[in-house]
Short mmCIF file of C-alpha atoms and ligand atoms in Angstrom, two decimals:
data_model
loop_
_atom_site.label_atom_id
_atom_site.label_comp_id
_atom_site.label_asym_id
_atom_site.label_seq_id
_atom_site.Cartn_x
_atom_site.Cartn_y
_atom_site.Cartn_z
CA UNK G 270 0.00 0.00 0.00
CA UNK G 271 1.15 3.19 -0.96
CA UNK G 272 1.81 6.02 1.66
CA UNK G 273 1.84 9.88 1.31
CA UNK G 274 2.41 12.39 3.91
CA UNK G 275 0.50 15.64 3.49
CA UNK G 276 2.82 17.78 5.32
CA UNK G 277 1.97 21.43 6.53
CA UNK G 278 1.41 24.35 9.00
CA UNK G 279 -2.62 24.27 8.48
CA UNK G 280 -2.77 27.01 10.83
CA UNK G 281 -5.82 26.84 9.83
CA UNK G 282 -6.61 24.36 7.50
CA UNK G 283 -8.79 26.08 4.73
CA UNK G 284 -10.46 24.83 0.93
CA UNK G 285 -7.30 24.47 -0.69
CA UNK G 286 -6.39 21.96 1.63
CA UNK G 287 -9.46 20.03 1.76
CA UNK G 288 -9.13 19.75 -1.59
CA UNK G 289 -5.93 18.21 -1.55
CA UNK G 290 -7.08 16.02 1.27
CA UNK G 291 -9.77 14.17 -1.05
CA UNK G 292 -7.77 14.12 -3.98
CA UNK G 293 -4.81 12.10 -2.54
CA UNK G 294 -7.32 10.36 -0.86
CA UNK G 295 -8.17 9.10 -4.65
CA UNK G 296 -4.66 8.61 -5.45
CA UNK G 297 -2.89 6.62 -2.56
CA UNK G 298 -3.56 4.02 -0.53
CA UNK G 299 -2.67 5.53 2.84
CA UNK G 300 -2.32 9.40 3.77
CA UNK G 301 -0.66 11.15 6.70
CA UNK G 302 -1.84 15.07 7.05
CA UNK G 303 0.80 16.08 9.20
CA UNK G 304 0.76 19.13 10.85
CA UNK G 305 4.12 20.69 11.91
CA UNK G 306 4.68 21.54 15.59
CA UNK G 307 7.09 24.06 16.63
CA UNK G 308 7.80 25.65 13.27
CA UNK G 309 9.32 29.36 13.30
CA UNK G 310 5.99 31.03 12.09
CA UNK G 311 3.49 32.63 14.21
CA UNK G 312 0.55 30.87 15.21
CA UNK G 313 -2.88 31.73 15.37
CA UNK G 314 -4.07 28.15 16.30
CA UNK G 315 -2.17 25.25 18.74
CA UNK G 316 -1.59 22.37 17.39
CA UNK G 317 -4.50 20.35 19.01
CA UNK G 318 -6.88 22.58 18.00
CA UNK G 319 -5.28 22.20 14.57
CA UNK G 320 -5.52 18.58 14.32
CA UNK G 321 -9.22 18.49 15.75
CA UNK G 322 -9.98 21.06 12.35
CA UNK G 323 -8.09 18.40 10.44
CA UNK G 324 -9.51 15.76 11.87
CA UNK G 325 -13.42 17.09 11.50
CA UNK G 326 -12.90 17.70 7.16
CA UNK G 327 -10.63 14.22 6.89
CA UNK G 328 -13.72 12.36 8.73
CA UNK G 329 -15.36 11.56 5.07
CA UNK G 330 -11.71 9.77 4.12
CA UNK G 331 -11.05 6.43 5.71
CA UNK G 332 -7.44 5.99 4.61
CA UNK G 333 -6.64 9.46 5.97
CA UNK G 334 -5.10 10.02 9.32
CA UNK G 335 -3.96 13.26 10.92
CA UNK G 336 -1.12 13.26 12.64
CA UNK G 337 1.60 15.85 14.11
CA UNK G 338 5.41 15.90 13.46
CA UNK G 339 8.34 17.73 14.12
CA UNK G 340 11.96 17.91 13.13
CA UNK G 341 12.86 16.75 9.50
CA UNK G 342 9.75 15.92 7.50
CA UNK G 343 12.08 13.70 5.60
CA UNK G 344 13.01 11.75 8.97
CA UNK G 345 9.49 11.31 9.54
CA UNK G 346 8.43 10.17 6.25
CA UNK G 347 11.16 7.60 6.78
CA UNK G 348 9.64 6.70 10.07
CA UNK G 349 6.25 5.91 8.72
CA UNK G 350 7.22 4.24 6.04
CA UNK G 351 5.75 7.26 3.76
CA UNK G 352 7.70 7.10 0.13
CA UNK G 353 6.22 10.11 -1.13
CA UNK G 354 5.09 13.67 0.08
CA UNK G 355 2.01 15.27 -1.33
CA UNK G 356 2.10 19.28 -1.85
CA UNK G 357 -0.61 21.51 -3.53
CA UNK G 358 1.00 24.13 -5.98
CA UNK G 359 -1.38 27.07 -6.59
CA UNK G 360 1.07 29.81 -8.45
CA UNK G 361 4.98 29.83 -10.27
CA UNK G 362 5.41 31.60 -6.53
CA UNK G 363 4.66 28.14 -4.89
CA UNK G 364 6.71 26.22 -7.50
CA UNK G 365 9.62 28.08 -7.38
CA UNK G 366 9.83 27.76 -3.24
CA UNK G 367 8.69 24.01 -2.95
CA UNK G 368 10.63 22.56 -6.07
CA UNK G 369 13.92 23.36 -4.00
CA UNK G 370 12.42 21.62 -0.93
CA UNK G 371 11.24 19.12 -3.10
CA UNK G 372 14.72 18.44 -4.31
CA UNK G 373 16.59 19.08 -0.88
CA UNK G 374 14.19 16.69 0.71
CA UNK G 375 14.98 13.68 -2.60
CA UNK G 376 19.02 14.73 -1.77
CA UNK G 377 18.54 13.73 1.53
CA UNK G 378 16.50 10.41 1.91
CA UNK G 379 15.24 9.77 -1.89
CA UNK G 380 11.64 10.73 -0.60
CA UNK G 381 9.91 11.81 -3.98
CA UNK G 382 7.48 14.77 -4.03
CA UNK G 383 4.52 14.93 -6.25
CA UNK G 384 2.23 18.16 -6.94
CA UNK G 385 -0.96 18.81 -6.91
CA UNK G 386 -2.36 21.67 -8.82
CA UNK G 387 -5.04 24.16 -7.75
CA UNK G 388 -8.13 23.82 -8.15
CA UNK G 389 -8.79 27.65 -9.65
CA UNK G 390 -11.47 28.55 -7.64
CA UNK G 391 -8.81 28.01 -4.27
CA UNK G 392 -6.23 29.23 -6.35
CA UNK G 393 -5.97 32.64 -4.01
CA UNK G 394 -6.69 31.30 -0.80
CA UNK G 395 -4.01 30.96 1.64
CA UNK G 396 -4.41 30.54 5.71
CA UNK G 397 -1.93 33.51 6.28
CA UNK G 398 -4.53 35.65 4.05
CA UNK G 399 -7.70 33.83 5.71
CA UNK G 400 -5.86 35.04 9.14
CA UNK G 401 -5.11 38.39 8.32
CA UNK G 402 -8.77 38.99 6.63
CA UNK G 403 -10.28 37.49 9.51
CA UNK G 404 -8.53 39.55 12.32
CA UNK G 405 -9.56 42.71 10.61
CA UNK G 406 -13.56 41.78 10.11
CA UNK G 407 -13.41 40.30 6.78
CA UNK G 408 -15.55 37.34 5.47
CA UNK G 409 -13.88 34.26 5.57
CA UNK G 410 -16.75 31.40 5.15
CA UNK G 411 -15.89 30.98 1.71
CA UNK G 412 -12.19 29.92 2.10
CA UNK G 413 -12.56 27.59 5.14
CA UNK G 414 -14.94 24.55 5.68
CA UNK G 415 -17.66 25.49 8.06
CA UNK G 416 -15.97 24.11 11.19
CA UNK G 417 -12.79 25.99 10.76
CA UNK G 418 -15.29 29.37 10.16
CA UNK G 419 -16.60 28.23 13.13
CA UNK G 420 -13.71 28.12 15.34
CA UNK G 421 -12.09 31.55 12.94
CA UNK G 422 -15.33 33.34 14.58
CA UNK G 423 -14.50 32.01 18.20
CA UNK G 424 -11.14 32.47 18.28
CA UNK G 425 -11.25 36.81 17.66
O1 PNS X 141 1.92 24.84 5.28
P1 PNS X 141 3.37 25.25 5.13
O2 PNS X 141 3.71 26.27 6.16
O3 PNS X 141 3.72 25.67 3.75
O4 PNS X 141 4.22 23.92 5.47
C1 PNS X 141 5.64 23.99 5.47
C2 PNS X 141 6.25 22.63 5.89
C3 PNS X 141 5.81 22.28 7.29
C4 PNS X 141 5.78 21.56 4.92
C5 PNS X 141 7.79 22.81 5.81
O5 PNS X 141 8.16 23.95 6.52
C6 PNS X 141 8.54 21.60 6.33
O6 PNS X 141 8.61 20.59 5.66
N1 PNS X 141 9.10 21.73 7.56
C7 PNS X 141 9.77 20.64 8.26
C8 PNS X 141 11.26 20.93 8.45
C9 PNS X 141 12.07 20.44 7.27
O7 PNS X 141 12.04 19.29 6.89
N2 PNS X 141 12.83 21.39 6.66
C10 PNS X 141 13.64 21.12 5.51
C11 PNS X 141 12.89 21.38 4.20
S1 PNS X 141 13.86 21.11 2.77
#
């Protein structure tokens, strides 16, 4: 059986990754969302209440599991066995920045990275954007599933 990690801050998790969620769902036999724990950037949400949003829009995918690393995603791929990481690409902005981790990270253990475009109608969304809209009284229910809305709405 096939495994792919879904690696990422999901801080929070919005459309864009739901979307990649069900599609390598489709495509492998096992995948790992993995949320990264004490990463350099400023948090809005802790990492429980992180995986609980993951966990609530991976409930509809059986051979999904949500999990939390930290350290070298490569070393944890490794760990569970994972021969392949999973990344959505929405712009030449993304490509540019996650072919050289893509490469770094096949230098170091031979763990392949494959890409998944955009849908275009998440194309634009981003949780740093979602974040920043949010604090200052945006709408947001169109970016995020309903849960993470939800919790946005709680949390400010
Ligand atoms: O959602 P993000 O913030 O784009 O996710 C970034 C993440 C967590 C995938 C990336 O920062 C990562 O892989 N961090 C783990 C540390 C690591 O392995 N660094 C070397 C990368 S070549």
């Amino acid at each position: 059986m096939s495994t792919a990690v879904f690696p990422g801050t999901f801080d929070p998790p919005t459309n864009g990754h739901l979307d990649v969620i069900a599609r390598a769902s489709a495509a492998f036999g096992e995948v790992i969302v993995a949320a990264g724990v004490n990463l350099s950037k400023q948090r809005m949400f802790e990492v429980d209440e992180r995986i609980a949003m993951l966990t609530e829009v991976a409930a509809p995918y059986p051979n999904v599991r949500i999990d939390t690393f930290e350290g070298l995603l490569v070393e944890y791929c490794r760990a569970q066995g994972a021969g392949v990481i999973v990344k959505g690409l929405r712009s030449a902005a993304d490509y540019d920045y996650e072919l050289q981790m893509a490469q770094l990270n096949h230098a170091m253990t031979g763990v392949d990275t494959m890409f998944l475009p955009t849908r275009s109608e998440n194309a634009f969304i981003s949780s740093s954007w979602v974040k920043e809209i949010a604090r200052l009284g945006g709408e947001v229910a169109s970016f995020v599933p309903p849960g993470v809305h939800a919790r946005l709405l709680q949390k400010l």
